[in-house]
Coordinates of C-alpha atoms and ligand atoms in Angstrom, one line a residue:
M738 CA 1.5 -91.4 8.3
K739 CA 1.0 -88.5 6.0
I740 CA -0.1 -85.9 9.3
I741 CA 4.0 -84.1 10.8
T742 CA 4.5 -81.6 13.2
G743 CA 7.0 -79.4 13.2
F744 CA 7.9 -79.4 9.8
S745 CA 9.0 -75.6 9.5
K746 CA 11.8 -77.1 11.5
L747 CA 13.6 -79.3 8.6
T748 CA 15.8 -78.7 6.9
K749 CA 14.9 -78.6 3.0
I750 CA 16.9 -82.0 2.2
Q751 CA 14.4 -83.5 4.9
K752 CA 11.3 -81.3 3.8
M753 CA 12.9 -83.4 0.5
E754 CA 12.7 -86.6 1.8
W755 CA 9.6 -86.3 3.7
V756 CA 7.5 -85.1 0.9
A757 CA 9.1 -87.3 -1.7
N758 CA 8.5 -90.6 0.9
Q759 CA 5.3 -89.9 1.4
F760 CA 3.6 -88.9 -1.7
L761 CA 5.5 -89.5 -4.9
S762 CA 6.4 -93.6 -6.5
D763 CA 10.0 -92.5 -7.6
P764 CA 11.3 -90.3 -3.7
K765 CA 15.3 -89.8 -6.0
K766 CA 14.2 -89.2 -9.2
A767 CA 12.3 -86.9 -8.0
I768 CA 14.7 -85.1 -5.5
E769 CA 17.3 -85.4 -8.4
E770 CA 14.7 -83.1 -10.2
W771 CA 13.7 -80.6 -7.2
K772 CA 17.8 -80.4 -7.1
K773 CA 18.0 -79.5 -10.6
Y774 CA 15.8 -77.0 -10.6
W775 CA 18.6 -74.8 -7.7
H776 CA 19.3 -71.5 -8.3
P777 CA 23.3 -72.9 -9.3
D778 CA 24.3 -70.0 -6.7
A779 CA 23.4 -70.9 -3.1
A780 CA 23.2 -67.3 -2.2
Q781 CA 20.7 -67.0 -5.1
Q782 CA 18.5 -69.9 -4.2
E783 CA 18.9 -68.3 -0.7
I784 CA 17.1 -64.9 -0.9
L785 CA 14.8 -66.4 -3.7
D786 CA 13.8 -69.1 -0.4
G787 CA 13.4 -66.3 1.6
F788 CA 10.8 -64.9 0.2
S789 CA 8.4 -68.0 0.9
E790 CA 8.4 -70.3 3.6
N791 CA 9.2 -74.3 3.3
T792 CA 10.3 -73.8 0.6
L793 CA 11.9 -77.1 -2.0
T794 CA 12.7 -75.5 -5.3
N795 CA 11.7 -73.6 -7.8
F796 CA 8.8 -73.4 -9.5
P797 CA 10.3 -72.7 -13.4
M798 CA 7.7 -70.3 -16.1
P799 CA 8.2 -68.3 -19.1
F800 CA 9.9 -65.2 -19.5
G801 CA 9.0 -63.7 -22.1
I802 CA 9.1 -60.5 -24.3
A803 CA 6.2 -59.2 -26.4
P804 CA 8.2 -56.5 -27.9
N805 CA 7.0 -53.1 -30.1
F806 CA 4.4 -51.8 -27.3
V807 CA 4.3 -47.8 -28.2
I808 CA 2.8 -46.3 -25.4
N809 CA 2.6 -42.4 -24.5
G810 CA 4.8 -42.1 -28.1
R811 CA 7.4 -44.7 -26.2
T812 CA 8.2 -47.9 -27.1
Y813 CA 8.6 -50.7 -25.3
A814 CA 10.0 -55.0 -25.3
I815 CA 7.3 -55.4 -22.4
P816 CA 8.7 -58.6 -19.8
M817 CA 5.2 -61.0 -19.7
V818 CA 6.2 -63.9 -16.9
I819 CA 3.1 -66.7 -18.1
E820 CA 2.5 -70.7 -18.9
E821 CA -0.3 -70.2 -20.8
S822 CA 0.4 -70.1 -24.8
S823 CA -0.3 -67.7 -27.4
V824 CA -0.5 -64.7 -24.7
V825 CA 2.2 -63.2 -25.7
A826 CA 2.4 -63.9 -29.5
A827 CA -1.2 -62.6 -29.0
A828 CA -0.2 -59.5 -26.9
A829 CA 2.4 -59.0 -30.2
S830 CA 0.6 -59.1 -32.0
A831 CA -1.6 -56.0 -31.6
A832 CA 1.1 -54.0 -30.8
K833 CA 2.2 -54.7 -33.7
T834 CA -1.2 -53.8 -35.4
W835 CA -1.3 -50.4 -32.7
M836 CA 2.2 -49.2 -33.5
E837 CA 1.2 -48.5 -36.5
R838 CA -2.4 -46.4 -35.6
G839 CA -0.7 -44.7 -33.9
G840 CA 0.1 -46.4 -30.4
F841 CA -1.4 -47.0 -27.6
H842 CA -2.1 -43.8 -24.7
A843 CA -2.1 -43.9 -21.1
E844 CA -2.9 -41.7 -17.6
V845 CA -3.7 -42.6 -14.3
V846 CA -5.9 -40.6 -13.2
S847 CA -4.5 -40.8 -9.2
T848 CA -3.0 -42.6 -6.9
V849 CA -4.4 -42.7 -4.1
K850 CA -4.9 -46.2 -2.0
V851 CA -7.3 -47.0 1.0
G852 CA -7.2 -48.7 4.2
Q853 CA -9.1 -49.5 7.8
V854 CA -9.4 -49.5 11.3
H855 CA -12.4 -51.6 11.6
F856 CA -13.7 -51.9 15.3
T857 CA -17.1 -52.2 17.8
W858 CA -17.6 -49.4 19.7
E859 CA -21.5 -49.9 21.8
G860 CA -21.6 -45.7 22.2
S861 CA -23.7 -43.6 19.6
I862 CA -21.6 -41.5 17.1
V863 CA -22.9 -38.6 19.0
Q864 CA -20.8 -39.1 21.8
L865 CA -18.6 -39.6 19.2
L866 CA -18.1 -36.6 17.2
P867 CA -17.6 -33.7 19.2
F868 CA -13.2 -36.4 19.7
E869 CA -14.0 -37.0 16.1
Q870 CA -10.7 -34.0 15.6
L871 CA -8.8 -34.3 18.7
L872 CA -9.0 -38.6 17.8
K873 CA -7.8 -37.2 14.4
Q874 CA -5.1 -36.0 15.5
T875 CA -4.2 -37.7 17.5
L876 CA -4.0 -40.8 15.2
R877 CA -1.4 -39.0 13.2
Q878 CA 1.2 -37.8 15.8
E879 CA 0.8 -41.9 17.3
A880 CA 2.0 -42.4 13.7
A881 CA 4.0 -39.7 12.4
S882 CA 7.8 -42.0 13.7
I883 CA 6.0 -44.4 10.9
T884 CA 4.7 -41.5 8.4
E885 CA 7.6 -39.4 8.2
R886 CA 10.0 -41.2 5.9
M887 CA 7.2 -41.3 3.3
E888 CA 6.3 -37.7 3.9
A889 CA 9.8 -37.0 3.4
R890 CA 9.4 -38.8 -0.6
G891 CA 6.0 -36.9 -1.0
G892 CA 3.1 -39.6 0.4
G893 CA 1.9 -39.9 3.4
I894 CA -1.8 -40.1 5.2
K895 CA -4.3 -38.1 3.3
E896 CA -7.2 -38.9 5.1
I897 CA -9.0 -39.8 7.7
E898 CA -13.0 -40.7 8.1
L899 CA -14.9 -41.9 11.1
L900 CA -17.8 -44.3 9.9
D901 CA -20.9 -44.7 11.3
L902 CA -21.3 -48.4 10.1
T903 CA -23.8 -49.7 12.6
H904 CA -26.8 -49.6 9.8
L905 CA -25.1 -52.3 8.9
E906 CA -23.5 -54.4 11.1
P907 CA -24.2 -53.3 15.4
H908 CA -21.4 -51.1 16.9
Y909 CA -19.7 -51.0 14.0
Y910 CA -17.6 -48.3 13.1
Q911 CA -14.5 -47.7 11.1
L912 CA -11.8 -45.6 10.2
K913 CA -11.2 -44.7 6.6
V914 CA -7.6 -43.4 5.4
T915 CA -6.0 -42.5 2.1
F916 CA -2.2 -42.6 1.5
E917 CA -0.1 -41.5 -1.1
T918 CA 3.0 -44.6 -1.2
C919 CA 4.6 -42.6 -4.4
D920 CA 6.6 -45.1 -5.9
S921 CA 6.2 -48.2 -3.4
M922 CA 3.2 -50.1 -3.5
G923 CA 3.0 -49.3 0.4
A924 CA 1.6 -52.6 1.7
N925 CA 4.0 -52.7 4.7
F926 CA 4.1 -49.0 5.3
I927 CA 0.1 -49.1 5.4
N928 CA -0.5 -51.9 7.1
S929 CA 1.9 -49.9 9.8
V930 CA 0.4 -47.4 10.2
L931 CA -3.5 -49.1 10.9
E932 CA -2.0 -51.2 13.9
Q933 CA -0.3 -47.9 14.9
F934 CA -3.7 -46.4 14.6
S935 CA -5.2 -49.8 16.7
K936 CA -3.6 -49.3 19.4
T937 CA -3.6 -45.5 19.2
L938 CA -7.3 -46.1 19.1
L939 CA -7.5 -48.6 21.9
Q940 CA -5.7 -46.1 24.5
F941 CA -7.7 -42.5 23.5
F942 CA -11.5 -43.9 24.0
S943 CA -10.0 -45.6 27.7
Q944 CA -8.6 -42.0 28.5
Q945 CA -11.4 -39.9 27.7
K946 CA -14.3 -39.9 30.7
E947 CA -17.6 -40.1 28.2
L948 CA -16.4 -42.6 26.0
Q949 CA -14.4 -45.3 28.3
Q950 CA -18.4 -46.0 29.7
Q951 CA -18.7 -48.0 25.8
P952 CA -16.4 -51.4 25.5
L953 CA -14.7 -50.7 22.1
S954 CA -13.3 -53.7 19.9
I955 CA -10.5 -53.6 17.4
I956 CA -11.9 -56.1 15.0
M957 CA -9.2 -56.0 12.2
A958 CA -6.7 -53.3 10.5
I959 CA -5.7 -53.6 7.2
L960 CA -4.8 -52.1 3.6
S961 CA -7.3 -52.8 1.3
N962 CA -6.5 -54.1 -2.4
Y963 CA -9.7 -52.7 -3.7
T964 CA -8.6 -48.9 -4.5
P965 CA -10.8 -47.5 -6.9
E966 CA -9.0 -43.7 -6.6
C967 CA -5.7 -46.1 -7.6
L968 CA -7.2 -46.0 -10.9
V969 CA -5.3 -46.1 -14.4
R970 CA -6.9 -45.7 -18.0
A971 CA -5.7 -47.0 -20.9
W972 CA -7.2 -46.2 -25.0
V973 CA -6.6 -46.5 -28.6
E974 CA -8.6 -45.3 -31.1
C975 CA -8.0 -44.5 -34.7
P976 CA -11.0 -43.7 -37.9
I977 CA -12.5 -47.1 -38.4
T978 CA -11.1 -46.6 -42.0
E979 CA -8.2 -47.4 -40.9
L980 CA -9.1 -50.9 -38.9
E981 CA -8.9 -52.0 -43.0
G982 CA -6.1 -55.3 -43.7
I983 CA -6.8 -55.6 -39.5
C984 CA -8.6 -58.7 -40.7
P985 CA -8.1 -60.7 -44.2
R986 CA -11.9 -61.2 -44.4
N987 CA -13.6 -58.2 -42.0
D988 CA -14.0 -54.9 -44.2
A989 CA -13.4 -51.9 -41.7
F990 CA -16.8 -51.0 -40.8
S991 CA -17.6 -54.8 -39.8
F992 CA -15.0 -55.7 -38.0
A993 CA -15.8 -52.3 -36.1
Q994 CA -19.2 -52.9 -35.9
K995 CA -18.7 -56.6 -34.6
F996 CA -15.9 -56.0 -32.4
H997 CA -17.6 -53.0 -30.9
T998 CA -21.3 -56.0 -30.3
A999 CA -18.3 -58.2 -28.7
V1000 CA -17.5 -55.5 -25.9
R1001 CA -21.2 -54.3 -25.9
I1002 CA -22.2 -58.6 -25.2
A1003 CA -19.5 -57.9 -22.3
H1004 CA -21.4 -55.1 -20.1
V1005 CA -24.5 -57.0 -20.7
D1006 CA -23.2 -60.5 -20.2
P1007 CA -21.9 -61.6 -16.6
Y1008 CA -20.7 -64.9 -18.3
R1009 CA -18.9 -63.4 -20.6
A1010 CA -17.9 -60.8 -19.1
C1011 CA -15.4 -63.3 -16.8
T1012 CA -14.0 -64.9 -19.6
H1013 CA -13.6 -61.4 -21.3
N1014 CA -12.5 -59.9 -17.9
K1015 CA -9.4 -62.7 -17.9
G1016 CA -8.3 -62.5 -20.7
I1017 CA -7.2 -58.6 -19.9
F1018 CA -5.6 -60.6 -16.5
N1019 CA -3.7 -62.5 -18.8
G1020 CA -2.3 -59.7 -20.3
I1021 CA -2.4 -57.5 -16.8
D1022 CA -0.4 -60.9 -14.8
A1023 CA 1.9 -61.0 -16.7
V1024 CA 3.4 -57.6 -16.1
V1025 CA 2.2 -57.3 -12.8
L1026 CA 4.8 -61.0 -12.8
A1027 CA 7.5 -60.3 -14.3
T1028 CA 8.0 -57.2 -12.2
G1029 CA 7.4 -58.5 -9.0
N1030 CA 4.2 -57.1 -7.9
D1031 CA 1.2 -58.7 -6.2
F1032 CA -1.5 -60.5 -8.8
R1033 CA -3.5 -61.5 -6.9
A1034 CA -3.9 -58.0 -5.2
V1035 CA -4.4 -56.2 -8.7
E1036 CA -7.3 -58.9 -9.3
A1037 CA -9.1 -58.5 -5.8
C1038 CA -9.7 -55.2 -7.3
G1039 CA -9.7 -55.5 -10.9
H1040 CA -13.0 -57.5 -10.4
T1041 CA -13.9 -55.9 -7.8
H1042 CA -13.6 -52.8 -9.9
A1043 CA -16.1 -55.2 -12.3
A1044 CA -18.8 -55.7 -9.8
Q1045 CA -19.2 -51.5 -9.4
S1046 CA -22.7 -51.2 -10.2
G1047 CA -24.0 -54.2 -8.6
Q1048 CA -23.3 -56.2 -11.7
Y1049 CA -19.9 -58.0 -13.1
K1050 CA -19.1 -56.2 -16.3
S1051 CA -16.2 -55.9 -18.9
L1052 CA -13.8 -53.9 -17.6
S1053 CA -12.7 -52.5 -21.1
Y1054 CA -15.4 -50.3 -23.2
C1055 CA -15.9 -49.2 -27.6
T1056 CA -17.1 -46.5 -28.9
L1057 CA -17.8 -45.8 -33.0
E1058 CA -18.9 -42.1 -33.0
D1059 CA -18.3 -39.6 -35.6
G1060 CA -16.3 -42.5 -38.2
N1061 CA -14.0 -43.0 -35.4
F1062 CA -12.4 -46.7 -33.6
K1063 CA -12.1 -46.0 -29.4
F1064 CA -11.2 -48.9 -27.6
W1065 CA -10.3 -48.3 -23.4
L1066 CA -9.8 -49.6 -20.2
E1067 CA -10.4 -47.8 -17.2
I1068 CA -8.7 -50.4 -14.1
P1069 CA -7.6 -49.3 -10.3
M1070 CA -4.4 -51.3 -9.3
A1071 CA -1.7 -50.6 -7.4
L1072 CA 1.5 -51.3 -8.1
G1073 CA 5.1 -50.7 -6.9
T1074 CA 8.7 -49.9 -8.9
V1075 CA 10.9 -50.0 -5.6
G1076 CA 10.3 -52.5 -2.8
G1077 CA 9.3 -55.3 -1.7
L1078 CA 10.6 -58.6 -4.7
T1079 CA 10.6 -55.6 -7.3
N1080 CA 14.3 -55.4 -6.1
L1081 CA 14.6 -58.5 -4.6
H1082 CA 14.0 -60.8 -7.3
P1083 CA 16.8 -60.6 -9.7
L1084 CA 14.2 -61.4 -12.4
A1085 CA 11.5 -58.7 -11.4
R1086 CA 14.5 -56.0 -11.4
R1087 CA 15.1 -56.8 -14.7
A1088 CA 12.3 -57.1 -16.0
L1089 CA 12.2 -53.3 -15.0
E1090 CA 15.2 -52.3 -16.1
I1091 CA 13.9 -53.8 -19.7
L1092 CA 11.1 -50.8 -19.1
G1093 CA 13.5 -48.5 -18.2
N1094 CA 12.9 -48.3 -15.0
P1095 CA 9.8 -47.0 -14.5
S1096 CA 7.6 -45.0 -12.0
A1097 CA 4.7 -47.3 -10.3
I1098 CA 2.9 -44.3 -12.5
Q1099 CA 4.2 -45.4 -15.8
L1100 CA 4.0 -48.4 -14.7
M1101 CA 0.2 -48.2 -14.0
E1102 CA -0.2 -47.4 -17.7
I1103 CA 1.9 -50.1 -19.4
V1104 CA 0.1 -52.9 -17.5
A1105 CA -3.2 -51.5 -18.1
T1106 CA -1.6 -51.1 -21.7
V1107 CA -0.8 -54.7 -21.9
G1108 CA -4.4 -56.3 -20.5
L1109 CA -6.0 -54.2 -23.5
A1110 CA -4.5 -54.8 -25.6
Q1111 CA -4.7 -58.5 -25.0
N1112 CA -8.8 -57.6 -25.1
F1113 CA -7.8 -56.1 -28.5
A1114 CA -6.2 -59.3 -29.8
A1115 CA -8.8 -61.6 -27.9
I1116 CA -11.8 -59.4 -29.5
K1117 CA -10.3 -59.9 -33.0
S1118 CA -9.3 -63.7 -32.8
L1119 CA -12.5 -64.8 -31.3
I1120 CA -15.0 -61.9 -34.0
T1121 CA -13.3 -63.5 -37.4
T1122 CA -11.0 -67.1 -37.2
G1123 CA -11.8 -67.6 -33.2
I1124 CA -9.7 -68.7 -30.9
Q1125 CA -8.4 -72.1 -31.4
Q1126 CA -6.7 -72.2 -34.6
G1127 CA -3.6 -69.6 -32.7
H1128 CA -4.1 -71.5 -29.5
M1129 CA -3.7 -74.6 -30.9
K1130 CA -0.8 -73.4 -33.3
M1131 CA 1.0 -73.0 -30.3
H1132 CA -0.9 -76.4 -28.5
L1133 CA 1.1 -78.1 -31.6
K1134 CA 4.3 -77.3 -30.8
N1135 CA 3.6 -78.3 -27.2
I1136 CA 3.0 -81.4 -28.1
L1137 CA 5.7 -82.0 -31.1
H1138 CA 8.4 -80.9 -28.4
H1139 CA 6.9 -83.5 -25.2
L1140 CA 7.4 -86.0 -28.7
N1141 CA 10.9 -85.3 -29.4
A1142 CA 10.4 -84.0 -32.7
R1143 CA 13.7 -83.0 -34.9
N1144 CA 14.0 -80.4 -37.4
G1145 CA 12.4 -81.3 -40.7
E1146 CA 9.6 -83.5 -38.7
R1147 CA 8.7 -80.7 -36.8
E1148 CA 7.8 -78.1 -40.3
V1149 CA 6.4 -80.9 -42.3
T1150 CA 4.0 -82.3 -39.0
E1151 CA 3.3 -78.0 -38.9
A1152 CA 1.9 -77.9 -42.5
Y1153 CA -0.5 -81.2 -42.8
F1154 CA -1.5 -79.7 -39.5
A1155 CA -2.4 -75.9 -40.6
D1156 CA -4.9 -77.3 -41.7
K1157 CA -7.1 -79.9 -39.7
V1158 CA -7.7 -80.8 -35.8
V1159 CA -5.1 -80.7 -33.4
S1160 CA -5.0 -83.7 -30.5
F1161 CA -2.3 -85.3 -29.1
N1162 CA -3.3 -88.5 -30.8
E1163 CA -3.9 -87.8 -33.9
V1164 CA 0.1 -85.6 -33.9
R1165 CA 1.7 -88.4 -32.5
N1166 CA 0.2 -90.9 -35.5
F1167 CA 1.2 -88.2 -37.7
L1168 CA 4.8 -88.3 -36.6
E1169 CA 4.8 -92.3 -36.1
S1170 CA 4.1 -92.7 -39.7
F1171 CA 5.8 -90.6 -41.3
R1172 CA 8.6 -91.5 -39.5
T1173 CA 8.0 -94.7 -40.7
N1174 CA 7.7 -93.9 -44.1
K1175 CA 11.3 -92.3 -44.0
H1176 CA 13.1 -95.5 -42.4
Q1177 CA 11.5 -98.1 -45.3
Ligands
MEV1267 C1 -7.8 -67.2 -22.9 O1 -7.2 -67.5 -21.9 C2 -8.8 -65.3 -23.0 C3 -9.7 -65.5 -24.0 O2 -10.9 -66.7 -23.6 C4 -10.0 -64.6 -24.1 C5 -11.6 -63.7 -23.9 O3 -12.7 -65.1 -24.6 O4 -12.4 -62.7 -24.0 C6 -9.0 -65.6 -25.2

C-alpha cells in the first residue's frame, strides 16, 4: 500500500511512521535519525515547519563563509549555503586575488519587476484602444488599497501596457505591468495586484456596451521571473601585468589570453556556456539561499537572460584592451532583504546581519559579485591546473571523514595523495595498510 489519502492531516509523528514503514528497511532507526535533526526549540521548529508542508524534519546544509570580499571599497564576509565542496574555497580564493587588485565593483542598473495578466478576448484591438486610458485608470484605482503601503515606501505600479498578441495566439491579449518593490522581492505584492487587475478587467469589459458582446476569459495572472530591467553588473579590472603571479605556471599575458578565450568559448558554444553559467550559479545560489531568497527564481531569470539572443550564452564577458584585463558579469535578478523568509528564517536573518543588513540593491551587488568570483576561480583552475586538483583535495577530506580517519591519519593520507589520483577504494586501502603497519 503506497497510496494514501489525507496524508497532510496526519500528525508529524504519524507522517514519519507512515513513510518509514512504507519505504524504509529500518523504520525505527529512520525515525530516530529524523528526530535528531529537529530543532531543540519547539517554537523554532514550528517556524521551520511552516515554510513548507508535510514536513518530517530539517535537511541540514553547510552554512559557510567566504571572507575578504572587497566590493565597492567595502569588505564583506559572505555567507554561503552550498553542499558542493570547493565552491566556498574557490570564492574565498578569488576574493583574495581581487582584494589585492582593487577589489570588485558592482552597480545596479535598474530594479524594475514585471507581472502579466494573460487573457483572451474575441474582439479586435481597434475596438479596445478607445478604452485603453480609462481601463488603465480603473485598474490603478481598484488596486489602490493594495498599492497604498508600497507607494508610501517609494514603490508601486510603474507602467501598465496593453499588448495585442493575437498574431501569436488567437484572441490573446496581455496586460504587461512593471513594478518597483523597494527592498522586498515583491512576489506577493505583485501577484495580489495582478489578481485584482483580473477582477477589474472582467468587470470593466462587462460594463462597456462596446466590449461586452465578445467573450473575455482571464487565462492567468502572475509575475514574470524574467526581469530584464532588474539588472546588476559586477566587474573586476586591472592592467594585464598585474595578473603576474596569479598562476605560477603562466605568465600574466598568456594567462589573460587563455582566460579571454575560455570566456569567448562560452559565448559561442552552448554546451560550454551551460557549465560556465552553472559555475556562476554555484556562487549566486549559495548566497541567495543563505539570505532566504528564491534561488529558483534567480536561476530561471539568469538562464532566460543568457538565452536572450536566441542562443544560450555566457553571462560573463572578458576584454583585453589597451593593456587592461576586464572581466564582468551582467545578470538580472529579483532579490529582497525584507519580507518572506529573509526575516522569518533565523539563519537567513543572521546571514543578512553578517552582510551589514544590506538593501535589496546592495544584496544584488553582493550576489552578482560572488557569481563573478566563482566564475573567475573556475576559469582560472580550468585553464591552468584543471579543477580536479582542488575538487579531489576536498573529496579526500570527505572520504577521510567517512572512513573515520583520526588526527595523524588524515595528515599522512593527505600527504600521500598530494600527487595521486583520489578514489574511495585507493584511500581506504591506503588507510587500512597504514593502520595495519602502525600496529605491527
Ligand atoms: C562545477 O560545479 C562548476 C564548474 O564546472 C564551472 C565551470 O566549468 O566553469 C567548475
